[in-house]
C-alpha positions as semicolon CSV with decimal commas, in nm:
position;residue;x (nm);y (nm);z (nm)
1;Y;9,325;9,215;10,430
2;V;9,629;9,314;10,661
3;G;9,901;9,235;10,417
4;L;10,002;8,881;10,505
5;Q;9,994;8,548;10,263
6;A;9,768;8,327;10,465
7;V;9,804;7,957;10,414
8;I;9,589;7,678;10,561
9;T;9,819;7,379;10,619
10;H;9,859;7,042;10,843
11;E;10,201;7,003;10,673
12;A;10,473;7,035;10,938
13;E;10,736;7,164;10,695
14;E;10,524;7,447;10,577
15;I;10,448;7,522;10,962
16;L;10,828;7,565;11,044
17;R;10,904;7,780;10,728
18;A;10,635;8,026;10,813
19;H;10,686;8,384;10,968
20;G;10,400;8,345;11,173
21;L;10,162;8,093;11,302
22;V;9,786;8,119;11,398
23;L;9,621;7,830;11,579
24;P;9,247;7,878;11,528
25;G;8,959;7,638;11,651
26;V;8,610;7,579;11,709
27;G;8,504;7,261;11,869
28;A;8,625;7,034;12,156
29;F;8,956;7,049;12,335
30;G;8,995;6,661;12,318
31;D;8,893;6,621;11,975
32;A;9,150;6,891;11,872
33;M;9,445;6,738;12,032
34;H;9,369;6,404;11,922
35;H;9,357;6,556;11,579
36;L;9,704;6,746;11,629
37;E;9,851;6,405;11,758
38;V;9,759;6,222;11,449
39;M;9,871;6,445;11,211
40;D;10,191;6,457;11,407
41;L;10,170;6,819;11,437
42;I;10,214;6,900;11,803
43;G;10,594;6,868;11,795
44;P;10,601;7,128;11,509
45;I;10,349;7,371;11,673
46;K;10,537;7,355;11,990
47;D;10,867;7,425;11,822
48;F;10,763;7,710;11,614
49;A;10,619;7,881;11,942
50;Q;10,925;7,816;12,136
51;G;11,158;7,933;11,825
52;G;11,057;8,323;11,888
53;R;10,863;8,396;11,607
54;P;10,489;8,553;11,644
55;F;10,224;8,296;11,723
56;L;9,861;8,370;11,765
57;G;9,580;8,141;11,958
58;I;9,230;8,199;11,856
59;C;8,909;8,064;12,068
60;L;8,974;7,686;12,102
61;G;9,352;7,782;11,985
62;M;9,404;7,973;12,286
63;Q;9,267;7,701;12,498
64;L;9,501;7,447;12,359
65;L;9,792;7,664;12,482
66;A;9,748;7,529;12,827
67;T;9,856;7,248;13,014
68;E;9,533;7,070;13,048
69;S;9,160;7,101;12,998
70;E;8,853;6,977;13,183
71;E;8,615;6,969;12,885
72;F;8,437;6,650;12,860
73;G;8,716;6,466;13,098
74;R;9,078;6,551;13,155
75;H;9,289;6,624;12,843
76;R;9,675;6,716;12,796
77;G;9,731;7,030;12,608
78;L;10,036;7,191;12,447
79;D;10,129;7,331;12,780
80;L;10,280;7,650;12,619
81;V;10,108;7,887;12,879
82;P;10,099;7,672;13,196
83;G;9,741;7,651;13,332
84;S;9,421;7,464;13,290
85;V;9,085;7,539;13,085
86;V;8,776;7,534;13,309
87;R;8,399;7,574;13,239
88;L;8,245;7,930;13,287
89;P;8,031;7,923;13,605
90;S;7,675;7,815;13,601
91;A;7,556;8,063;13,833
92;K;7,609;8,386;13,984
93;K;7,702;8,429;14,382
94;N;7,350;8,491;14,450
95;G;7,256;8,139;14,275
96;E;7,099;8,314;13,973
97;R;7,175;8,072;13,681
98;I;7,399;8,193;13,393
99;K;7,360;8,135;13,036
100;V;7,663;7,920;12,927
101;P;7,807;7,938;12,639
102;Q;7,862;8,285;12,604
103;V;7,777;8,378;12,280
104;G;7,792;8,737;12,158
105;W;7,960;9,076;12,237
106;N;8,156;9,166;12,564
107;R;8,417;9,390;12,642
108;I;8,789;9,373;12,704
109;V;8,997;9,576;12,950
110;A;9,324;9,562;13,077
111;P;9,393;9,352;13,394
112;A;9,360;9,518;13,728
113;G;9,597;9,809;13,810
114;K;9,683;9,837;13,434
115;D;9,556;10,073;13,156
116;E;9,576;10,044;12,785
117;T;9,957;10,152;12,783
118;F;10,001;9,784;12,889
119;W;9,893;9,666;12,534
120;T;10,194;9,868;12,404
121;G;10,372;9,610;12,170
122;T;10,095;9,332;12,175
123;P;9,844;9,273;11,942
124;L;9,611;9,509;12,133
125;A;9,820;9,810;12,079
126;G;9,605;10,126;12,001
127;L;9,286;9,980;12,132
128;A;9,092;10,136;12,388
129;G;8,986;9,942;12,739
130;G;8,615;9,844;12,697
131;E;8,608;9,769;12,332
132;Y;8,376;9,513;12,232
133;M;8,484;9,159;12,093
134;Y;8,248;8,870;11,978
135;F;8,277;8,565;12,200
136;V;8,163;8,196;12,147
137;H;8,269;7,968;12,436
138;S;8,171;7,773;12,749
139;F;8,525;7,730;12,865
140;H;8,823;7,956;12,958
141;P;9,173;7,958;13,034
142;N;9,290;7,979;13,382
143;P;9,688;8,054;13,352
144;S;9,911;7,952;13,649
145;D;10,088;8,283;13,600
146;P;9,880;8,572;13,633
147;G;10,157;8,775;13,462
148;V;10,060;8,620;13,123
149;V;9,699;8,781;13,131
150;L;9,677;9,047;12,861
151;C;9,304;9,151;12,883
152;V;9,000;9,028;13,086
153;T;8,646;9,006;13,034
154;E;8,351;9,020;13,288
155;Y;8,061;8,778;13,204
156;E;7,749;8,822;13,438
157;D;7,953;8,873;13,776
158;F;8,245;8,659;13,679
159;S;8,550;8,788;13,517
160;F;8,801;8,574;13,315
161;A;9,119;8,608;13,125
162;S;9,031;8,674;12,754
163;G;9,380;8,738;12,645
164;L;9,708;8,591;12,707
165;A;10,072;8,692;12,631
166;R;10,406;8,498;12,675
167;G;10,684;8,619;12,481
168;N;10,604;8,579;12,123
169;V;10,307;8,393;12,206
170;S;9,963;8,589;12,197
171;A;9,606;8,437;12,248
172;F;9,258;8,551;12,258
173;Q;8,948;8,399;12,350
174;F;8,730;8,597;12,129
175;H;8,727;8,599;11,760
176;P;8,898;8,905;11,650
177;E;8,774;8,823;11,270
178;K;8,420;8,860;11,390
179;S;8,484;9,159;11,588
180;G;8,463;9,453;11,362
181;P;8,720;9,716;11,269
182;Q;8,850;9,684;11,621
183;G;8,904;9,315;11,587
184;L;9,063;9,365;11,231
185;K;9,290;9,588;11,440
186;I;9,430;9,323;11,636
187;Y;9,536;9,135;11,320
188;Q;9,699;9,459;11,154
189;N;9,913;9,495;11,501
190;W;9,982;9,124;11,456
191;A;10,105;9,132;11,112
192;S;10,310;9,402;11,165
193;M;10,497;9,212;11,439
194;V;10,543;8,910;11,175
195;K;10,676;9,145;10,938
196;T;10,910;9,298;11,169
197;S;11,012;8,964;11,321
198;A;11,082;8,795;10,957
199;R;11,303;9,121;10,857
200;E;11,508;9,121;11,186
201;R;11,552;8,723;11,111
202;E;11,669;8,816;10,732
203;H;11,882;9,058;10,882
204;A;12,082;8,823;11,128
205;R;12,120;8,571;10,842
206;G;12,317;8,850;10,670
């Protein structure tokens, strides 16, 4: 839809040849890391992310970028965006219970003190603050560096990082592909980044 040739693969060589990489995911953190380890993909994924080409994490794929997660015990992550993955709170500040998981539509906004111009040059470029995106999750990333937070979302009376950006690595807790035209705009922006990166790498090779 956005002009890219998408390939689903667990082959290291194919990952390392790609112009851009999407790490998706639905499921448990520990199980996902175990499968990546069994398929010997942790090294290739980290090598790709550290190589400068566009990298996109979605939902669990965003959480896997963290150093560790507390989901069903303690599990080591890819440590590409240092920090931890923690559970959404079960109650508001006044003690009223919060429904977990969060399932449904919720808004994304720029971090405090920023506006939508902060999103220039990222997959969120051109989106307005307050756009609704579709979430399905019980856990969220808590990055060590607040400077990597690209967007935030408020659930009940709790605010969490719903988007991260660190160099060539971008990631979202919500599902852009389930979020209507504005969600697809995120993939269009990312596709443009992939194409630009590929052209620049080709030019550099002469």
